[in-house]
Amino acid sequence: MQNDRTMMARTNWIAALLAYSLAFVVAIPFLWMLKSALESPAAATAYPPALLPDGAFIETFRTILFETRLFHWLLNSFLVSTISTLVALSIGIPAAYGLSRFNFRHKGLMTLSILGTQMMPPIVLIIPLYTTFIKLGLADSMVGVVIANAAFSLPVMVWMLKTVFDGVPFEIDEAARIDGASWIYIAARIVVPLSLPGVIAASIFSFLNAWDEFMLARTLLRTVDQWVGTIGLSSLMGEYVTPWNQIMATALIFTLPPVILFLFVQKYFVSGLSAGAVKG
Amino acid sequence: MVSQHWESHISRSGRVRRPSRFAAVIGRLASATALACLLGVSAADAGEINYPSFQWTEPTYGAFMKELKADFEKNNPGIKVKDTFIPYSSFADQMFVDISSGNAPDVLTAFDPDFKRYIDADLLEPLNPYLDAAGLKLEDFIAPEQLAVSNGKIYGIPFASNPRALFVNTQMLKSAGLELPKNFEDFQKIVKALRDPKQQTFGLALSAYSGSASQQFLEYAPIVASFGARFFTDGKPSADTPEMLKALTFYKSVVDQNLVPKGAKFEVFRPMFVNGKIAMYAAGPFMAAVTQAGNLETYKNITTVPLMLGNGKPITVTSFLAIPKSSQNKEETAKFLMTLLQEKWQGRLVELASVIPGRKNMIPAAYLKSNPWFETFNTLASEAVSYAPAGVEQYGSDIIAIIGKRIEAMLFGGVSAQDTTKLIQSDLVAFMATKR
Amino acid sequence: MSIAVSESSPAKAFRSWPNMHLWLFLGPCIASLIAVFLVPIWQTLQMSLYSDTMGRNVAFVGLANYARIIGQDGFLQLLVTSIIYTLGNVFFVWFFGLGIALLLNDHFPGRALIRAIFIIPWATPYVAASLIFSLLFNFDIGVLNYLLSLATGGRFVIDFLNACPNALISLTGISIWKLLPLGIVMMLSALQSIPDSHYEAAKVDGASRLQTFWYVTLPGVRSTTVMLTLLMMIWCFGRSFTAIYLLTGGGPAGCSETIVLRSYLEMFQMFHPGSAAALGVGVLLISMLCAGLYYGMVNRRGSHAE
């Protein structure tokens, strides 16, 4: 941390300015979403478009907060995303470690086939998946969605983690094995902590994947109480009207939790713990 | 049995008795659940009518359906109506998934072009016995009732029909010194006169975007039909008629000159109409409720007139209700549908949802008196035809996709209206050749 | 490194059973992938060989569905559109992902907040993002065209979504926007794994910034680059759907129609499950081929380098 201050002094302002402006460009749709959430219903399609909102948002937020089950859906989304990430991590870490460290026949083929599961468009898998989940008694249940999301992000997670684990020098494992440590111990206590940024990246991936998942959730979850945020959002789009301000206000509330979460988690990216510790 | 035997043994010790009974119950529950899971029994209980719909939360239809549900459940103890709400944007997909995966609902809602396809695929239950018992005949239903008929059997009932008429913002016309349009020439004049690129106001809203073929078709079909142009006549392609050429020439010219909002879907041009930016829009009666909810000022100034671009018949969009063959509660569901068809509920549907109900002559006089704008739709309903391609409704979605692609190529790809009529015709002929 | 040896004694028994370890580590993953992916994929394969109706009496038709989709007009255009869309995504997500990750890896005031801002597209529900883009890109009332016409005195506006190839470019841009955070996060974690000592060594050797980038940074993120590009390739080819469906529906006249979108339309709008499944299987086969070739290529090059 004390390093930070000396670094600050050497801030590359051109790079910083570039980062600020790129961030602004990337945020434009979000800013427009924010603007649309804070204005009256007619403003979304008004011309000339106002660059600032007219501030008539109390009614909008009252409607979406008290006349829909928004918080309930957000909580469901949060539970589904968190639990499915934990499930995916607990299955994915050992698998990635195995692929990174063990040698066995057809390893290359197996590694590719794991990614191969991502190649069939999910759209055509919906009906067979739904049929399977009905047979398992998991239709209209969040358990089903948790399982599905964990499995959906598993292949990519295994790949991400394998790549990260490959970056941890094998000598450390060997040293530990000579010392008599078990594979499980090495995986859990040495390799994972050393590749924490990667593990966090994979967790963020899994969390956001589940957070944004819509296709399967809408097929599996039918009871309004079971819905996740993405279904709730789509339910605002009616047969005849699209209430822009309500949709954008909901989307805004829906976008914020992961971004705030990321604000807290991202310091693990900078810890620089991995590389230094490994080589040191 | 095992558990009872076991229970009698240990009952002597007294203390364990209650837990053992509890365990037995849990055991039975668990095995029953496991069995149910293995057999793939659906979650729906007997006596519960699963009626998934996007309409449950709508202030119009939803209010009607909830009222009907409450009354029906009160009069039929033991039967419940399960009001599963499915967002509109997912509804058609969801029904297809449910039916394909053998998990069909008890009440299926479908619109004209899709409905016939469900009948053709032999997925629906004939309703004749129930209709006979209720004393209802095919003649009692509004057009396009024939869409529900196959081999002399009736497979569904029209729920609500939305005939298309022209909504006009008279205030906008008046401020430009224009009268209500009486013919194509008037219409064209208004479309031109009210276009102002500075304020982005328009004389007419018409689909001029690339997107879902079926949604676009809903928007341009009333205009095309009004010219007297029909893509199909009695099951035969008829897209290269002079009427079609006139219709498509008009369509292309207003888009080319940007006289209609370009690239705007209904989620953009409907609010524009509601907020007085567009003067004319061909839509169903729902547009009155939409305008009323969105902008009372505009609502005061709107009037409806039949489309008058040629000698074509007006068209209507109708939703049907049916019972899938695999429904577990056919008797109860039929009872529910027959209740809906009672005069009292048909009238209530008009009052709450402002639509043409399934049975003929069911519009309450009092309602017409207090809602004079509805008279246009009432008149139109008696002569309106389905917007699905006539005679080949079961291929509606294929046909609409074929037409849609050609229309987009005409509007945005520089193909002339003349060529487009010919291309649509030859595409449709080729398509029909694969169906014989 | 000090490792607590004493705790690990029970594991000694395992070491003579390498296969058992393998199953222990990989088993749960394989089992869940079989249940959630392989079984449905197998069922889809079957679906693609049966007749193309949603009726109950489906008949085996062999490869007729495949013949039908390949014989359709514009199948080639479908393929080309999908490939352009995919390549655009692969390249720009990697390029901007690495570039922005490099910027964000340096220290500057407000870095934490800026990093969080770059996560926004990922956290925004795709449906809402598509709606916002449809407003921004609207031809008559969209703010982009409004600003353009202000700037040019009304002489110049762009039809973002209803002209060809504008529609495809806009949609590729939206997809890049949405996937960019994934690229940034992966590249950021890859940059973190490059040991500082490598940079120090480069400094000692007097390497220029460009040289350091070329000889230290790029090789350091190589495995992540392979992974990211492979993933983008598979995803953009096999999931190019939401924004396209909501914004152009594949139009105008098929200009932005991808194989996946066609598959969706066949399944859910025209009720042709057989054709939809056949298109899905086609995507699977093409992806497998490309991924296999790419993976083989980079692996060979990788092993030569070592």
Coordinates of C-alpha atoms in Angstrom, one line a residue, chain B residues 2-396:
Chain B
V2 CA -44.2 -52.3 7.4
S3 CA -44.2 -49.1 9.4
Q4 CA -47.5 -50.1 11.2
H5 CA -46.0 -53.4 12.2
W6 CA -42.9 -51.7 13.4
E7 CA -44.9 -49.1 15.3
S8 CA -46.9 -51.8 17.2
H9 CA -43.6 -53.3 18.3
I10 CA -42.1 -50.3 19.8
S11 CA -45.3 -48.8 21.1
R12 CA -44.7 -50.8 24.3
S13 CA -41.9 -48.5 25.2
G14 CA -44.3 -45.6 24.8
R15 CA -41.7 -42.9 24.5
V16 CA -40.6 -43.6 20.9
R17 CA -44.2 -43.8 19.6
R18 CA -44.7 -40.3 18.4
P19 CA -41.4 -40.0 16.6
S20 CA -41.9 -43.3 14.9
R21 CA -45.3 -42.2 13.5
F22 CA -43.7 -39.0 12.4
A23 CA -40.9 -41.0 10.7
A24 CA -43.5 -43.2 8.9
V25 CA -45.3 -40.1 7.6
I26 CA -42.0 -38.7 6.4
G27 CA -41.1 -42.0 4.8
R28 CA -44.3 -42.2 3.0
L29 CA -44.1 -38.7 1.8
A30 CA -40.5 -39.2 0.6
S31 CA -41.4 -42.4 -1.3
A32 CA -44.4 -40.8 -2.8
T33 CA -42.4 -37.8 -3.9
A34 CA -39.6 -40.1 -5.3
L35 CA -42.2 -42.1 -7.2
A36 CA -43.8 -39.0 -8.5
C37 CA -40.4 -37.7 -9.7
L38 CA -39.6 -41.0 -11.3
L39 CA -42.9 -41.2 -13.2
G40 CA -42.6 -37.6 -14.2
V41 CA -46.0 -36.6 -12.8
S42 CA -46.7 -33.0 -13.5
A43 CA -47.1 -30.7 -10.6
A44 CA -50.6 -29.6 -11.5
D45 CA -53.2 -31.0 -9.0
A46 CA -56.4 -32.5 -10.2
G47 CA -59.2 -29.9 -10.2
E48 CA -56.8 -27.1 -10.8
I49 CA -57.1 -25.5 -14.2
N50 CA -53.7 -24.3 -15.3
Y51 CA -54.4 -21.1 -17.4
P52 CA -51.1 -19.5 -18.3
S53 CA -51.5 -16.1 -19.9
F54 CA -49.7 -12.8 -20.5
Q55 CA -53.0 -11.1 -19.8
W56 CA -53.4 -11.8 -16.1
T57 CA -51.6 -8.6 -15.2
E58 CA -53.1 -6.3 -17.9
P59 CA -55.5 -3.7 -16.4
T60 CA -58.0 -4.6 -19.1
Y61 CA -58.1 -8.4 -19.8
G62 CA -56.5 -9.1 -16.5
A63 CA -59.3 -7.4 -14.6
F64 CA -61.8 -9.5 -16.5
M65 CA -60.0 -12.7 -16.0
K66 CA -59.6 -12.2 -12.3
E67 CA -63.2 -11.4 -11.9
L68 CA -64.2 -14.5 -13.9
K69 CA -61.8 -16.7 -11.9
A70 CA -63.2 -15.5 -8.5
D71 CA -66.8 -16.0 -9.6
F72 CA -66.1 -19.4 -11.2
E73 CA -64.2 -20.7 -8.1
K74 CA -67.1 -19.5 -5.9
N75 CA -69.7 -21.3 -8.0
N76 CA -67.6 -24.5 -8.5
P77 CA -66.1 -25.5 -5.2
G78 CA -63.2 -27.8 -5.6
I79 CA -62.1 -26.3 -8.9
K80 CA -59.3 -23.7 -8.8
V81 CA -58.0 -21.6 -11.7
K82 CA -54.2 -21.3 -11.6
D83 CA -53.4 -17.8 -12.9
T84 CA -49.9 -18.3 -14.1
F85 CA -48.6 -15.0 -15.5
I86 CA -46.1 -15.3 -18.4
P87 CA -44.6 -12.2 -19.8
Y88 CA -46.0 -11.3 -23.2
S89 CA -42.5 -11.3 -24.8
S90 CA -42.0 -14.9 -23.9
F91 CA -45.5 -16.2 -24.1
A92 CA -45.6 -17.9 -27.6
D93 CA -42.2 -19.5 -27.0
Q94 CA -43.2 -20.7 -23.6
M95 CA -46.4 -22.4 -24.9
F96 CA -44.4 -24.1 -27.6
V97 CA -41.9 -25.4 -25.1
D98 CA -44.6 -26.6 -22.8
I99 CA -46.5 -28.4 -25.5
S100 CA -43.3 -29.9 -27.0
S101 CA -42.1 -31.2 -23.7
G102 CA -45.4 -32.8 -22.9
N103 CA -46.3 -30.3 -20.2
A104 CA -49.3 -28.6 -21.9
P105 CA -51.4 -26.2 -20.0
D106 CA -55.2 -26.7 -19.6
V107 CA -56.1 -23.5 -21.4
L108 CA -54.0 -22.6 -24.4
T109 CA -54.2 -19.0 -25.7
A110 CA -53.1 -18.6 -29.4
F111 CA -53.5 -15.9 -32.1
D112 CA -54.9 -16.5 -35.6
P113 CA -51.8 -17.7 -37.5
D114 CA -50.5 -20.0 -34.8
F115 CA -53.8 -21.4 -33.8
K116 CA -54.6 -23.4 -36.9
R117 CA -51.2 -25.0 -36.7
Y118 CA -52.0 -26.4 -33.3
I119 CA -55.2 -27.9 -34.7
D120 CA -53.3 -29.3 -37.7
A121 CA -50.7 -30.9 -35.4
D122 CA -53.5 -32.7 -33.6
L123 CA -52.7 -31.2 -30.3
L124 CA -56.1 -29.9 -29.3
E125 CA -59.3 -31.4 -28.0
P126 CA -62.5 -31.0 -30.0
L127 CA -65.0 -28.9 -28.0
N128 CA -68.2 -30.0 -29.7
P129 CA -69.6 -32.1 -26.9
Y130 CA -69.2 -29.2 -24.4
L131 CA -70.5 -26.6 -26.9
D132 CA -73.5 -28.8 -27.7
A133 CA -74.3 -29.2 -24.0
A134 CA -74.1 -25.4 -23.6
G135 CA -76.4 -25.0 -26.5
L136 CA -73.8 -23.1 -28.6
K137 CA -73.3 -23.5 -32.3
L138 CA -70.6 -22.3 -34.7
E139 CA -72.9 -19.6 -36.1
D140 CA -73.0 -18.0 -32.6
F141 CA -69.3 -17.0 -32.9
I142 CA -67.8 -14.1 -34.5
A143 CA -65.6 -14.3 -37.6
P144 CA -63.0 -15.7 -38.1
E145 CA -64.7 -18.6 -36.3
Q146 CA -63.9 -20.9 -39.2
L147 CA -60.2 -20.9 -38.1
A148 CA -61.2 -23.1 -35.2
V149 CA -62.9 -25.7 -37.4
S150 CA -61.2 -28.7 -38.9
N151 CA -63.1 -31.8 -40.3
G152 CA -66.3 -30.5 -38.9
K153 CA -65.0 -30.3 -35.3
I154 CA -64.6 -27.1 -33.3
Y155 CA -61.2 -27.0 -31.6
G156 CA -61.3 -23.6 -29.9
I157 CA -63.4 -20.5 -29.1
P158 CA -62.6 -17.0 -30.1
F159 CA -61.8 -15.1 -26.9
A160 CA -61.4 -11.6 -28.1
S161 CA -61.1 -9.9 -31.4
N162 CA -59.3 -6.6 -32.2
P163 CA -60.5 -5.3 -35.6
R164 CA -58.2 -2.6 -37.0
A165 CA -59.4 0.9 -37.6
L166 CA -57.6 4.2 -38.1
F167 CA -57.0 6.2 -35.0
V168 CA -56.8 9.9 -35.8
N169 CA -55.6 12.7 -33.7
T170 CA -58.1 15.4 -34.8
Q171 CA -56.2 18.1 -33.0
M172 CA -53.2 17.6 -35.1
L173 CA -55.3 17.6 -38.3
K174 CA -57.2 20.7 -37.2
S175 CA -54.1 22.7 -36.5
A176 CA -52.9 22.0 -40.0
G177 CA -56.4 22.9 -41.4
L178 CA -57.1 19.3 -42.5
E179 CA -60.3 17.3 -42.4
L180 CA -60.7 13.6 -41.5
P181 CA -59.6 11.5 -44.4
K182 CA -62.3 10.1 -46.7
N183 CA -60.2 8.5 -49.3
F184 CA -56.7 7.6 -50.3
E185 CA -56.0 11.1 -51.6
D186 CA -57.0 12.8 -48.4
F187 CA -54.9 10.2 -46.5
Q188 CA -51.8 10.8 -48.6
K189 CA -52.2 14.6 -48.2
I190 CA -52.3 14.3 -44.4
V191 CA -49.3 12.0 -44.3
K192 CA -47.3 14.6 -46.3
A193 CA -48.6 17.7 -44.6
L194 CA -48.0 16.7 -41.0
R195 CA -44.4 15.6 -41.5
D196 CA -42.1 18.0 -39.8
P197 CA -38.4 16.9 -39.6
K198 CA -37.6 19.8 -37.2
Q199 CA -40.0 18.5 -34.5
Q200 CA -40.1 14.9 -35.8
T201 CA -43.8 14.9 -36.1
F202 CA -45.5 12.5 -38.5
G203 CA -48.8 12.1 -40.3
L204 CA -48.8 8.3 -40.0
A205 CA -47.2 5.5 -38.0
L206 CA -46.4 2.4 -40.0
S207 CA -43.8 -0.3 -39.4
A208 CA -40.6 0.8 -41.1
Y209 CA -37.9 -1.1 -39.4
S210 CA -36.2 -4.4 -39.6
G211 CA -37.3 -6.9 -37.0
S212 CA -39.7 -9.7 -36.1
A213 CA -41.7 -10.5 -39.2
S214 CA -44.9 -11.3 -37.3
Q215 CA -44.8 -8.0 -35.4
Q216 CA -44.3 -6.0 -38.6
F217 CA -47.0 -7.9 -40.3
L218 CA -49.5 -6.9 -37.6
E219 CA -48.7 -3.3 -38.3
Y220 CA -48.7 -3.2 -42.1
A221 CA -51.4 -5.8 -42.8
P222 CA -54.3 -3.4 -42.0
I223 CA -53.0 -0.8 -44.5
V224 CA -52.3 -3.4 -47.2
A225 CA -55.7 -5.0 -46.7
S226 CA -57.4 -1.7 -46.9
F227 CA -56.1 -1.2 -50.5
G228 CA -57.9 -4.5 -51.3
A229 CA -54.6 -6.3 -51.5
R230 CA -54.5 -9.9 -50.2
F231 CA -51.4 -12.1 -50.1
F232 CA -53.7 -15.1 -50.3
T233 CA -57.2 -15.7 -51.7
D234 CA -58.9 -19.0 -50.9
G235 CA -55.5 -20.7 -50.2
K236 CA -53.9 -19.4 -53.4
P237 CA -51.1 -16.8 -53.5
S238 CA -52.5 -13.5 -54.9
A239 CA -49.6 -11.1 -54.2
D240 CA -49.1 -9.7 -57.7
T241 CA -52.4 -7.9 -58.1
P242 CA -52.7 -4.2 -59.1
E243 CA -54.1 -3.6 -55.6
M244 CA -51.0 -5.1 -54.0
L245 CA -48.8 -3.0 -56.3
K246 CA -50.6 0.2 -55.3
A247 CA -50.3 -0.8 -51.6
L248 CA -46.6 -1.6 -51.7
T249 CA -45.9 1.5 -53.9
F250 CA -47.5 3.7 -51.2
Y251 CA -45.7 1.8 -48.4
K252 CA -42.3 2.1 -50.1
S253 CA -42.8 5.8 -50.9
V254 CA -43.7 6.9 -47.4
V255 CA -40.7 5.0 -46.0
D256 CA -38.3 6.3 -48.7
Q257 CA -39.4 9.9 -48.0
N258 CA -39.2 9.3 -44.3
L259 CA -42.9 10.3 -43.9
V260 CA -43.3 7.6 -41.2
P261 CA -40.9 7.2 -38.3
K262 CA -38.1 5.0 -39.6
G263 CA -36.6 2.3 -37.5
A264 CA -39.2 2.8 -34.8
K265 CA -41.0 -0.2 -33.4
F266 CA -44.3 0.0 -31.7
E267 CA -42.6 0.6 -28.4
V268 CA -41.5 3.9 -29.9
F269 CA -44.2 5.0 -32.3
R270 CA -47.1 4.2 -30.0
P271 CA -45.8 6.6 -27.3
M272 CA -45.3 9.1 -30.1
F273 CA -48.9 8.8 -31.2
V274 CA -50.0 9.0 -27.5
N275 CA -48.0 12.2 -27.1
G276 CA -49.3 13.9 -30.1
K277 CA -46.3 13.4 -32.4
I278 CA -48.1 11.2 -34.9
A279 CA -51.6 11.9 -36.3
M280 CA -52.8 8.6 -37.7
Y281 CA -52.2 5.0 -36.7
A282 CA -54.1 1.8 -37.7
A283 CA -54.7 -0.3 -34.6
G284 CA -57.2 -2.2 -32.6
P285 CA -59.4 -0.9 -29.9
F286 CA -56.6 -1.4 -27.4
M287 CA -55.1 1.8 -28.6
A288 CA -57.8 3.8 -27.0
A289 CA -57.0 2.4 -23.6
V290 CA -53.3 2.9 -24.2
T291 CA -53.9 6.5 -25.2
Q292 CA -56.2 7.1 -22.2
A293 CA -53.6 5.8 -19.8
G294 CA -50.7 7.7 -21.4
N295 CA -52.1 11.1 -22.3
L296 CA -55.5 12.4 -21.5
E297 CA -55.1 15.5 -23.7
T298 CA -54.6 13.3 -26.8
Y299 CA -57.3 10.9 -25.7
K300 CA -59.8 13.7 -25.8
N301 CA -58.8 14.4 -29.4
I302 CA -58.7 11.0 -30.9
T303 CA -61.4 9.6 -33.1
T304 CA -61.6 6.3 -35.1
V305 CA -62.6 5.8 -38.7
P306 CA -62.5 2.7 -40.9
L307 CA -59.5 2.6 -43.2
M308 CA -60.5 3.8 -46.6
L309 CA -57.5 3.3 -48.9
G310 CA -59.4 1.1 -51.3
N311 CA -62.2 -1.4 -51.3
G312 CA -60.5 -4.0 -49.1
K313 CA -62.2 -5.7 -46.1
P314 CA -61.1 -4.7 -42.7
I315 CA -58.9 -7.2 -40.8
T316 CA -59.0 -8.3 -37.3
V317 CA -56.6 -10.0 -34.9
T318 CA -58.3 -12.7 -32.8
S319 CA -57.1 -14.7 -29.8
F320 CA -58.5 -18.2 -29.4
L321 CA -58.8 -20.4 -26.3
A322 CA -58.4 -24.1 -26.6
I323 CA -57.9 -27.2 -24.5
P324 CA -54.8 -29.3 -25.4
K325 CA -55.3 -33.0 -25.8
S326 CA -52.9 -33.8 -23.0
S327 CA -54.7 -31.6 -20.5
Q328 CA -55.4 -33.5 -17.3
N329 CA -58.5 -31.5 -16.4
K330 CA -60.6 -31.3 -19.6
E331 CA -64.0 -31.4 -18.0
E332 CA -63.2 -28.6 -15.5
T333 CA -61.5 -26.5 -18.2
A334 CA -64.4 -26.9 -20.5
K335 CA -66.7 -25.8 -17.7
F336 CA -64.6 -22.7 -17.3
L337 CA -64.6 -21.9 -21.0
M338 CA -68.4 -22.4 -21.2
T339 CA -68.8 -20.0 -18.2
L340 CA -66.7 -17.4 -20.1
L341 CA -69.1 -17.8 -23.1
Q342 CA -72.2 -16.9 -21.0
E343 CA -73.8 -13.7 -22.0
K344 CA -73.0 -12.0 -18.7
W345 CA -69.3 -12.6 -19.0
Q346 CA -69.2 -11.8 -22.7
G347 CA -70.6 -8.4 -21.8
R348 CA -68.3 -8.0 -18.9
L349 CA -65.3 -8.6 -21.2
V350 CA -66.4 -5.7 -23.5
E351 CA -66.8 -3.4 -20.5
L352 CA -63.4 -4.2 -19.0
A353 CA -61.2 -4.8 -22.0
S354 CA -63.0 -2.9 -24.8
V355 CA -62.7 -5.7 -27.3
I356 CA -65.1 -7.7 -29.5
P357 CA -66.0 -10.8 -27.5
G358 CA -66.2 -14.3 -29.0
R359 CA -70.0 -14.5 -29.3
K360 CA -71.9 -12.4 -31.8
N361 CA -74.1 -9.5 -30.7
M362 CA -72.8 -9.5 -27.1
I363 CA -71.9 -5.8 -26.8
P364 CA -74.0 -4.2 -24.0
A365 CA -76.0 -1.2 -25.3
A366 CA -75.0 0.8 -22.3
Y367 CA -71.4 0.3 -23.1
L368 CA -71.8 1.6 -26.6
K369 CA -73.7 4.6 -25.4
S370 CA -70.9 5.7 -23.1
N371 CA -68.1 4.7 -25.5
P372 CA -69.2 6.0 -28.9
W373 CA -65.7 5.5 -30.4
F374 CA -66.3 1.8 -30.0
E375 CA -69.1 1.8 -32.6
T376 CA -66.5 1.9 -35.4
F377 CA -65.0 -1.4 -34.2
N378 CA -68.4 -2.9 -33.6
T379 CA -69.4 -2.2 -37.2
L380 CA -66.0 -3.4 -38.5
A381 CA -66.2 -6.6 -36.6
S382 CA -69.2 -7.8 -38.5
E383 CA -67.3 -7.7 -41.8
A384 CA -63.7 -8.2 -40.7
V385 CA -61.6 -11.1 -41.8
S386 CA -58.6 -12.7 -40.1
Y387 CA -55.2 -11.2 -40.8
A388 CA -53.8 -14.6 -41.3
P389 CA -53.3 -15.7 -45.0
A390 CA -56.7 -16.8 -46.1
G391 CA -57.1 -20.5 -46.7
V392 CA -53.6 -21.4 -45.5
E393 CA -53.7 -20.2 -42.0
Q394 CA -51.8 -23.2 -40.7
Y395 CA -48.7 -21.9 -42.6
G396 CA -49.2 -18.4 -41.4

